[in-house]
Tab-separated table of C-alpha atoms in Angstrom:
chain	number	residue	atom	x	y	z
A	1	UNK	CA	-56.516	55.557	9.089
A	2	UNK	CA	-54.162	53.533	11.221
A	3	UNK	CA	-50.660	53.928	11.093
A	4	UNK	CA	-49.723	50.559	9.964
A	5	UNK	CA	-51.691	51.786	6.863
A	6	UNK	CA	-49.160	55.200	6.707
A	7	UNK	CA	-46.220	53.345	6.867
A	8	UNK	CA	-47.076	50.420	4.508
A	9	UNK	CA	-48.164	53.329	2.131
A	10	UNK	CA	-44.381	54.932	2.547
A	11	UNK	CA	-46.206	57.857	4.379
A	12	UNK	CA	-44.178	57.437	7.704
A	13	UNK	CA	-41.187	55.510	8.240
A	14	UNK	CA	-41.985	54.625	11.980
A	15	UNK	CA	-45.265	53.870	13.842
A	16	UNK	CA	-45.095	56.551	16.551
A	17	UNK	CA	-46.612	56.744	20.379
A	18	UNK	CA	-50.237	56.865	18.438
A	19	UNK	CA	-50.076	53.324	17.817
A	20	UNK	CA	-48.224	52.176	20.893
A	21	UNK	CA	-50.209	54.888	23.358
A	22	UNK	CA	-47.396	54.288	26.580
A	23	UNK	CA	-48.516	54.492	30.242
A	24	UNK	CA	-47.168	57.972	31.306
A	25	UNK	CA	-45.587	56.730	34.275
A	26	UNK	CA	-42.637	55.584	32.177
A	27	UNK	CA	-41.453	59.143	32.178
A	28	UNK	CA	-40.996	58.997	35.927
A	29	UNK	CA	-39.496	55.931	36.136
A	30	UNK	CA	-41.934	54.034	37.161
A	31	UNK	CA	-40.875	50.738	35.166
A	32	UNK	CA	-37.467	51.571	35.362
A	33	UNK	CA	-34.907	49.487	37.756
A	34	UNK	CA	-34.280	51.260	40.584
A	35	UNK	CA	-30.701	50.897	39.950
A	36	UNK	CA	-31.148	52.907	36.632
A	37	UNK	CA	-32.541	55.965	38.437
A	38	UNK	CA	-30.472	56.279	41.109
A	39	UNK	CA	-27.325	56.603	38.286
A	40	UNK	CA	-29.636	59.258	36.244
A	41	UNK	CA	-29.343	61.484	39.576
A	42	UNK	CA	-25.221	60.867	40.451
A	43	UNK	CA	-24.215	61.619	36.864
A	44	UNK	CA	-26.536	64.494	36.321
A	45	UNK	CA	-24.817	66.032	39.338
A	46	UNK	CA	-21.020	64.542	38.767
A	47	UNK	CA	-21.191	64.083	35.143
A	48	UNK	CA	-23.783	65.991	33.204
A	49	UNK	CA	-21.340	66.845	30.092
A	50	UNK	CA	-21.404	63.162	29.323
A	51	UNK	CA	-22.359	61.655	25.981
A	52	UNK	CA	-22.356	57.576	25.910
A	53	UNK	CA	-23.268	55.124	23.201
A	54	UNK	CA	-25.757	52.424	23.813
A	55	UNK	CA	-25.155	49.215	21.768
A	56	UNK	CA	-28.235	46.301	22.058
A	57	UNK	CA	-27.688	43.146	21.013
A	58	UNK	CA	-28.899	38.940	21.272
A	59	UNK	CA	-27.685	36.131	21.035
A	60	UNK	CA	-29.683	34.447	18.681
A	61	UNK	CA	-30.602	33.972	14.801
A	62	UNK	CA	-34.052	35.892	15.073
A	63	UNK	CA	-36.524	37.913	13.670
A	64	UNK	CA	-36.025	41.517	14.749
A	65	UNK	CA	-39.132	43.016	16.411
A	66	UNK	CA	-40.022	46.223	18.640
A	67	UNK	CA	-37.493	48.965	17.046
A	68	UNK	CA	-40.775	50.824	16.146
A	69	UNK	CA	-41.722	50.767	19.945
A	70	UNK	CA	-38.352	51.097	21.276
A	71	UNK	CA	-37.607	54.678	18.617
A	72	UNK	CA	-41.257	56.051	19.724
A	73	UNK	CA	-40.382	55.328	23.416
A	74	UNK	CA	-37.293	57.634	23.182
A	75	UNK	CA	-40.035	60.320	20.998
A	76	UNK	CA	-41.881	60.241	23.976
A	77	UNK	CA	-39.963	60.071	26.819
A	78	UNK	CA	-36.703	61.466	26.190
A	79	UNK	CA	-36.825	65.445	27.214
A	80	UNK	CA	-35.218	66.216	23.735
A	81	UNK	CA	-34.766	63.708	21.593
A	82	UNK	CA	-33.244	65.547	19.023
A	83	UNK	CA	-30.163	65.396	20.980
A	84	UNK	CA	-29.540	62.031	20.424
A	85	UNK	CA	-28.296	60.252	17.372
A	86	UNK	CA	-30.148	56.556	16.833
A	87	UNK	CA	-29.285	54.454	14.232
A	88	UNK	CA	-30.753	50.931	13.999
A	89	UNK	CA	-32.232	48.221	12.288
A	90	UNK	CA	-36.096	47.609	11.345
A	91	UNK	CA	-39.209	45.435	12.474
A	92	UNK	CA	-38.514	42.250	10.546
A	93	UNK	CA	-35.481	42.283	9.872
A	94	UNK	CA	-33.280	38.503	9.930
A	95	UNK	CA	-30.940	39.280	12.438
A	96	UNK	CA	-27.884	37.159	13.960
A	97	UNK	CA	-26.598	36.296	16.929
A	98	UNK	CA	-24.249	39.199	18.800
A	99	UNK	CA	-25.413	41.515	15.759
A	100	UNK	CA	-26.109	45.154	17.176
A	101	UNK	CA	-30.061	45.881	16.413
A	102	UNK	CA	-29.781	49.446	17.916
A	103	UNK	CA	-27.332	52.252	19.139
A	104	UNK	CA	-28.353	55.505	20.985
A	105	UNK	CA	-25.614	58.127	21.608
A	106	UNK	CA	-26.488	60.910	23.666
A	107	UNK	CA	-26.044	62.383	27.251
A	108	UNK	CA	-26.444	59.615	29.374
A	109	UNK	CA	-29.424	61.303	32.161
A	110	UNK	CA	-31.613	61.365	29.398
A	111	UNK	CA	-32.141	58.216	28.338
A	112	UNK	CA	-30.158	55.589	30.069
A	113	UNK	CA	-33.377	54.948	32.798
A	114	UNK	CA	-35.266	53.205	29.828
A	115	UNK	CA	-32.687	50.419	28.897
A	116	UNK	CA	-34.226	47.945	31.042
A	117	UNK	CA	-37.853	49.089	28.845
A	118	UNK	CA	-35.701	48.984	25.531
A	119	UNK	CA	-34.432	45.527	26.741
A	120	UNK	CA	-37.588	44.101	27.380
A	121	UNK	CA	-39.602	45.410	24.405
A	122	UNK	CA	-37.113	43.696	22.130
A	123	UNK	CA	-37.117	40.968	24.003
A	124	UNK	CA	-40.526	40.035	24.086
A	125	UNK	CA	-41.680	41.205	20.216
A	126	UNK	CA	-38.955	39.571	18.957
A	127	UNK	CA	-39.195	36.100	20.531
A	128	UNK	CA	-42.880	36.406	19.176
A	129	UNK	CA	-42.301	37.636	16.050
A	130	UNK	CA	-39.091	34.786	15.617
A	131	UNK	CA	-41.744	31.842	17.002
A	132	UNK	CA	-44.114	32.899	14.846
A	133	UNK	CA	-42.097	32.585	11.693
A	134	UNK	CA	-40.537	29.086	12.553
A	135	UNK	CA	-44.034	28.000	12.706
A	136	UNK	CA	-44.851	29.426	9.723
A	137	UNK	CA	-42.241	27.676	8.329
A	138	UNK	CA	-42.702	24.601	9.656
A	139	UNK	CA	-46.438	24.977	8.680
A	140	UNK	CA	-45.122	25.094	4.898
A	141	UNK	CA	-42.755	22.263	4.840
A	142	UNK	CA	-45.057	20.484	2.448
A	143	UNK	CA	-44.593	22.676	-0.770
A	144	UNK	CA	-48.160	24.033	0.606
A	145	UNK	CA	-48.121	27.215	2.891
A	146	UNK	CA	-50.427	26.687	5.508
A	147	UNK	CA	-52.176	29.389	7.018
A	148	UNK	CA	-51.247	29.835	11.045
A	149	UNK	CA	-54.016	31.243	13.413
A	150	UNK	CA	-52.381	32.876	16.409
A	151	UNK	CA	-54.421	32.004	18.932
A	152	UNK	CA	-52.674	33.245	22.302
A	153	UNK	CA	-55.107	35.275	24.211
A	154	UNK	CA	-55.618	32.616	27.045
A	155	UNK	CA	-51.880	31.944	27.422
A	156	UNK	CA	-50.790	35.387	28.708
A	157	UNK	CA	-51.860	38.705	30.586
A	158	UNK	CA	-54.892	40.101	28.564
A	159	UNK	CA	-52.801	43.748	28.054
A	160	UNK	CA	-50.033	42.043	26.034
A	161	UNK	CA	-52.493	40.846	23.359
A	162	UNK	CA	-52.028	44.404	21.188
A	163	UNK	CA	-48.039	43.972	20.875
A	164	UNK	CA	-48.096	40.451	20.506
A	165	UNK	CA	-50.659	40.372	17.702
A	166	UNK	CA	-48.201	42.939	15.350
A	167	UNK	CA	-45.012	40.665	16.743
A	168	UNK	CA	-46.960	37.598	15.146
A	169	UNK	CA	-47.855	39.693	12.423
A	170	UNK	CA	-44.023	40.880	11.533
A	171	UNK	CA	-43.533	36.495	11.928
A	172	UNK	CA	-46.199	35.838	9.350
A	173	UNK	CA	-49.515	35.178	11.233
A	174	UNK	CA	-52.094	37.521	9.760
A	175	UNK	CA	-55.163	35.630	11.400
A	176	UNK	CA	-55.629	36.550	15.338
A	177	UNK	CA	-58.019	35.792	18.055
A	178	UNK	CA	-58.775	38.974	18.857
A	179	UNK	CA	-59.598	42.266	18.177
A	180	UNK	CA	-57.027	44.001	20.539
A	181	UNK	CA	-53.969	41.777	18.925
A	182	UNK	CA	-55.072	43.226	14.965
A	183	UNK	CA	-54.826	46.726	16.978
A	184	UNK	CA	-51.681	47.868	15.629
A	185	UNK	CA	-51.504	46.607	12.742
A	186	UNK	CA	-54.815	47.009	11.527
A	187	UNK	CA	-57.371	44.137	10.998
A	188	UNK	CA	-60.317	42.467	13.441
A	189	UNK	CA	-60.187	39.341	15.208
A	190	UNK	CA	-61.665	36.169	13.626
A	191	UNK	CA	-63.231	32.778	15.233
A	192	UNK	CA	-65.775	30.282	15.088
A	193	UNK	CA	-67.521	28.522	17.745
A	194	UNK	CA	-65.706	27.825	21.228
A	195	UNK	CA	-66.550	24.419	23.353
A	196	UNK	CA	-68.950	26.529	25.319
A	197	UNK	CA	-71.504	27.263	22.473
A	198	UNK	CA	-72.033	23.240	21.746
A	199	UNK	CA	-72.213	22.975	25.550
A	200	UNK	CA	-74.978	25.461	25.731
A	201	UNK	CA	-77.165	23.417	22.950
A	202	UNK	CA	-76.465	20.151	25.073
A	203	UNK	CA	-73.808	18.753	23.169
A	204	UNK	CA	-75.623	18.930	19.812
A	205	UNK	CA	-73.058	20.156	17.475
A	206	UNK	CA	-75.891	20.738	14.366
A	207	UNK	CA	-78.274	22.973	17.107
A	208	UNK	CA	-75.028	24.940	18.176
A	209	UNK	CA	-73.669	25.365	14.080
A	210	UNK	CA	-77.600	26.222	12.899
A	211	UNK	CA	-77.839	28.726	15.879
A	212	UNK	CA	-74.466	30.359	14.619
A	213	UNK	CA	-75.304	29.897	11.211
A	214	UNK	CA	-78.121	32.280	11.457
A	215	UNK	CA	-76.733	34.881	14.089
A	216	UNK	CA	-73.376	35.718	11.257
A	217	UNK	CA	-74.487	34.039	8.002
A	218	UNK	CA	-72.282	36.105	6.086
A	219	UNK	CA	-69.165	35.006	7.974
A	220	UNK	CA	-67.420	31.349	6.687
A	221	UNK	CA	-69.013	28.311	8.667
A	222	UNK	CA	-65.812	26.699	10.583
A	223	UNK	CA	-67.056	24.416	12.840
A	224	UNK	CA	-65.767	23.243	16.287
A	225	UNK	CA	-65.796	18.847	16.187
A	226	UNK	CA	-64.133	17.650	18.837
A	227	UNK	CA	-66.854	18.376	21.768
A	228	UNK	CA	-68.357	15.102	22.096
A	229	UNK	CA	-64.523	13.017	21.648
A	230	UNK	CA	-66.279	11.716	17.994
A	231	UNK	CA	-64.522	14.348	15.465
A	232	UNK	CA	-65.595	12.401	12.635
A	233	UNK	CA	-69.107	11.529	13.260
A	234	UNK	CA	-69.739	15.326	14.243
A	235	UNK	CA	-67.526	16.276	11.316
A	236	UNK	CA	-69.804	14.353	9.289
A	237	UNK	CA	-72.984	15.552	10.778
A	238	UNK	CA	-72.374	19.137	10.322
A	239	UNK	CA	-71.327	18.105	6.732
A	240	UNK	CA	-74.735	16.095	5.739
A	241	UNK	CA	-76.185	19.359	7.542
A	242	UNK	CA	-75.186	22.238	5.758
A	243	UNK	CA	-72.998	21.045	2.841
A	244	UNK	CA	-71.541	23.827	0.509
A	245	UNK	CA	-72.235	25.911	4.040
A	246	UNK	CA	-69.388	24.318	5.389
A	247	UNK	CA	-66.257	25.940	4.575
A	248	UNK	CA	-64.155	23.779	7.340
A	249	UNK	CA	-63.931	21.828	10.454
A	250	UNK	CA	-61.308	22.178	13.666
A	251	UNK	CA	-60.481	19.124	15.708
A	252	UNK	CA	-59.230	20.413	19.042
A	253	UNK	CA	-58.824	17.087	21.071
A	254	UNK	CA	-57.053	17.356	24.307
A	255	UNK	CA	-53.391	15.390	24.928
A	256	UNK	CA	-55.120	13.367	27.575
A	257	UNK	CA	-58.254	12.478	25.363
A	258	UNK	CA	-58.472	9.124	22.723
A	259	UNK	CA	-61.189	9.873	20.098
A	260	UNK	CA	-63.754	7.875	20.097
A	261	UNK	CA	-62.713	6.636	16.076
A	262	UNK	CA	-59.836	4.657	17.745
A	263	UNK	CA	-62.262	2.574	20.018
A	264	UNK	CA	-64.250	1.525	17.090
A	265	UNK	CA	-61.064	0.765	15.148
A	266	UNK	CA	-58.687	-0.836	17.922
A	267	UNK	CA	-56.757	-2.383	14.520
A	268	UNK	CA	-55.322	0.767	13.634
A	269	UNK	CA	-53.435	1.209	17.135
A	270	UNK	CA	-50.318	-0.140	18.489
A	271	UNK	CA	-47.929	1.996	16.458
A	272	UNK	CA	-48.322	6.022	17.555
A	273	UNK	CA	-49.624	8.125	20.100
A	274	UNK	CA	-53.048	8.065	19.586
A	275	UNK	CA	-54.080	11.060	22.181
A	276	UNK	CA	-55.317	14.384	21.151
A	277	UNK	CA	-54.937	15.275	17.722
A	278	UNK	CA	-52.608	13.202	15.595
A	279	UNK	CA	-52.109	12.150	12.055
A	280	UNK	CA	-53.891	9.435	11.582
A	281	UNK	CA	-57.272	10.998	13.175
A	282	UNK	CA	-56.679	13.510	10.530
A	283	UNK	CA	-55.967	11.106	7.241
A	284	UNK	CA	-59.581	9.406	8.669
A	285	UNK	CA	-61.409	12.521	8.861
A	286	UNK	CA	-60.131	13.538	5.222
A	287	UNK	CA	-61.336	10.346	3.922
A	288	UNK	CA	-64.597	10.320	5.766
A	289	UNK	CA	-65.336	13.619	3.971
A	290	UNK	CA	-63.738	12.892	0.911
A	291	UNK	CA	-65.714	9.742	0.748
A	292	UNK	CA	-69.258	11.125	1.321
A	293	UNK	CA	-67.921	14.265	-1.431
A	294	UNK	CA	-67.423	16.602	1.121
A	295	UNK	CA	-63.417	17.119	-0.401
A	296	UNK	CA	-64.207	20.942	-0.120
A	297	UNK	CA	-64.068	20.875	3.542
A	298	UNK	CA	-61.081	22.142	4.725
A	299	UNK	CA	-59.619	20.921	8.315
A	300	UNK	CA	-58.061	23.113	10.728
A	301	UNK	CA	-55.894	21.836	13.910
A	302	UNK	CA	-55.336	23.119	16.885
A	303	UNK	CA	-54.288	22.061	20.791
A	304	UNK	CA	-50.977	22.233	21.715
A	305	UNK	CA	-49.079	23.249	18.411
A	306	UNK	CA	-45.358	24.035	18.263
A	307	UNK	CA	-43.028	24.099	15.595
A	308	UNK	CA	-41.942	20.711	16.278
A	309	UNK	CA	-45.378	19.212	16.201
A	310	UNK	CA	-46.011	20.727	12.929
A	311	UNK	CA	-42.951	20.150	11.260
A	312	UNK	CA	-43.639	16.193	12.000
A	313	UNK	CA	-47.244	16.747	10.442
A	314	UNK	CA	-45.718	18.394	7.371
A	315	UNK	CA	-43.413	15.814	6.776
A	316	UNK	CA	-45.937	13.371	7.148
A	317	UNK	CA	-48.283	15.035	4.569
A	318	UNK	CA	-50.897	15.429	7.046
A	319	UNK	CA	-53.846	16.953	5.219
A	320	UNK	CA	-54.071	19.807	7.537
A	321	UNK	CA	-55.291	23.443	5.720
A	322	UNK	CA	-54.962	25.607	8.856
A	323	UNK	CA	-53.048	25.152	11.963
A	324	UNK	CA	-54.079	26.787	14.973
A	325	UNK	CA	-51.166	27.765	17.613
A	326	UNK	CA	-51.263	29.414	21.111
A	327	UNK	CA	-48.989	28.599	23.697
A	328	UNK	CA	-46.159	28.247	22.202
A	329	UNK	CA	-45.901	31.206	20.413
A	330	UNK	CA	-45.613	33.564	23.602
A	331	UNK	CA	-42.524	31.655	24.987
A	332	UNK	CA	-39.495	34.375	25.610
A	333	UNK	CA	-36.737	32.673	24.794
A	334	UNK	CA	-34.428	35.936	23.471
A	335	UNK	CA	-33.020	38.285	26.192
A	336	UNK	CA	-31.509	41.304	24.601
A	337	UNK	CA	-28.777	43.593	26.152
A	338	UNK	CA	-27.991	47.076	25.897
A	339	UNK	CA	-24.293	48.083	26.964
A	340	UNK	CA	-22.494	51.097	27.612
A	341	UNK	CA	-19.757	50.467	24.760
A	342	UNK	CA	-17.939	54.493	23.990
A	343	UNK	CA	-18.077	57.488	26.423
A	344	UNK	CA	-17.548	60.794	24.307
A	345	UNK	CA	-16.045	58.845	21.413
A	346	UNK	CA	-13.943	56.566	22.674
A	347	UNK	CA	-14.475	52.714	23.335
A	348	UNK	CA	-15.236	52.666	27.139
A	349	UNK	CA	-17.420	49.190	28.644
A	350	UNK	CA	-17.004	46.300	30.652
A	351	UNK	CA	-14.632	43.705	30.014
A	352	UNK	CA	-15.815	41.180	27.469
A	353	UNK	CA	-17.914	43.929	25.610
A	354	UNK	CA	-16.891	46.224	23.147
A	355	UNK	CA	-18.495	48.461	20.051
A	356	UNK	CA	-19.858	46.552	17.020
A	357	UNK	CA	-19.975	48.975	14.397
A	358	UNK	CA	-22.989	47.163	11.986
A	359	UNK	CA	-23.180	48.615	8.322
A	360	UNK	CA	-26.913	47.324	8.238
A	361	UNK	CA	-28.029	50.041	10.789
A	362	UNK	CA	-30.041	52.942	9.272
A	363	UNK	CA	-30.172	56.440	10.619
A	364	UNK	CA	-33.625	57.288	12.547
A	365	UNK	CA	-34.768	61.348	12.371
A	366	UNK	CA	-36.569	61.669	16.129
């Protein structure tokens, strides 16, 4: 059983080092600025009696995510953690701008290497967790929630996929691309058909969707309509093809690409942008199907998505059932901080930074 399952259960507060499984090197400093290190040795030799609180922080109005990580890091790194008294707040949680997420008080050598690692987990789960759910929002502007497929494995380094498929999760997005980003937090990747399957059958989008009909018939037919530039002919295709089969279509038309619908309807342009996928492509392809009684075909988007982009289709109405988003949702745009704010009790930091007591933390038992 996974631990996402434990704690959802109430069996564990925290995921632990089980779910995160850290590269040992981190206890040697490895990932640590050198700058961090070379402190650990002075004040273990001048000042080893010392006991400092660390305060994090952001600047932003966020969702919190990587305080799991971040309590499991100091489990497994920190010689003994049971000397230090953590307090902080929890994956998910709305947080504001200059609110303090985290303190750790304790003896300064044994812990202080990893703030860069503490900064940069928080950073980076909770700028995905935060885009996720302003997409998610955005994606439900309508009155209808629509379902967001993160879809981010080709936008970043292949190792990153496992944390940023449970930040995305903690934002909302419960449908990945991949195995390793459901790792955490329990599921298996989904997906269709990629360009390179139609490709392989010469283009012909019924050959490509029979051939993957049969290989996973139990799995829901999507189907991929954009290869050939003629999303509603191939929409339709598919649709005379397999009928009830077909559970939805994804238009995936590139920003530099015109579908071919517009060329045989010039009298429709002059008003919008009609590159890659827009609304009006969409409000035809509805009433193609709709028109030929294919109204239980569900259309799924996808190609450069961002919360802007979506919030424009949702105010439009756009009749858009799934939205698929990659890019955009790996963009770190929230740098935490972790100051030295009280040495042995008393408030002790730089100029401009003091301690921000912050009723909303919770004790954590390492």
């Amino acid at each position: 059983m996974k631990e996402i399952e434990l704690k959802l259960q109430g069996k564990i507060s925290r995921l632990t080092n089980q779910t995160f499984k850290f590269d040992e090197r981190v206890k040697d400093g490895w990932f640590s600025a050198v700058y961090f290190l070379k402190t650990k040795e002075i004040i273990e030799k001048f000042k080893p009696d010392n006991i400092v609180t660390m305060q994090f922080f952001q600047k932003n109005h966020a969702v919190l995510c990587g305080t799991d990580e971040v309590i499991a890091l100091l489990n497994t790194f920190v010689d003994n953690p049971q000397e230090l008294e953590v307090y902080s707040l929890k994956d998910g949680d709305k947080i504001s701008p200059f609110e303090t997420v985290l303190t750790i008080t304790g003896p300064y050598q044994s812990f202080g290497y990893l703030e860069g690692i503490i900064d940069g987990i928080l950073a980076r789960r909770t700028s995905v967790a935060t885009n996720v759910y302003n997409v998610v929002k955005a994606a439900g502007l309508s009155g209808i929630q629509k379902p967001i497929i993160f879809m981010g494995d080709r936008d970043d380094h292949f190792t990153q996929q496992a944390g940023d498929g449970y930040a995305a999760y903690i934002g909302g997005s419960t449908a990945q691309a991949t195995h390793a980003m459901n790792e955490w937090w329990g599921k298996k990747g989904m997906g269709t058909m990629p360009h390179a399957l139609i490709q392989l059958f010469d283009g012909d989008i019924v050959a490509a969707t029979k051939a993957y009909h049969d290989v996973f018939q139990e799995e829901e037919l999507i189907v991929l309509v954009d290869y050939n530039n003629d999303s509603i002919v191939d929409a339709l295709k598919v649709a005379r093809e397999f009928g009830e089969k077909l559970k939805a279509v994804r238009v995936d038309t590139s920003r530099t690409m015109i579908d071919q619908y517009f060329v045989r309807h010039p009298e429709v342009l002059g008003t919008f942008d009609p590159r890659g996928v827009n609304p009006p492509l969409i409000f035809a392809l509805r009433e193609a199907l709709d028109r030929e009684g294919f109204d239980h075909v569900k259309i799924v988007v996808s190609g450069g998505f961002n919360e802007k982009r979506i919030t424009e289709f949702e105010k439009q109405n756009v009749p858009v059932d799934i939205y698929g988003v990659g890019s955009s949702l790996l963009k770190i745009h929230i740098g935490f901080t972790g100051d030295n704010v009280l040495l042995d009790g008393v408030p002790q930091a730089k100029v401009g930074r003091r301690f921000r007591p912050n009723e909303r933390l919770e004790k954590v038992e390492l």
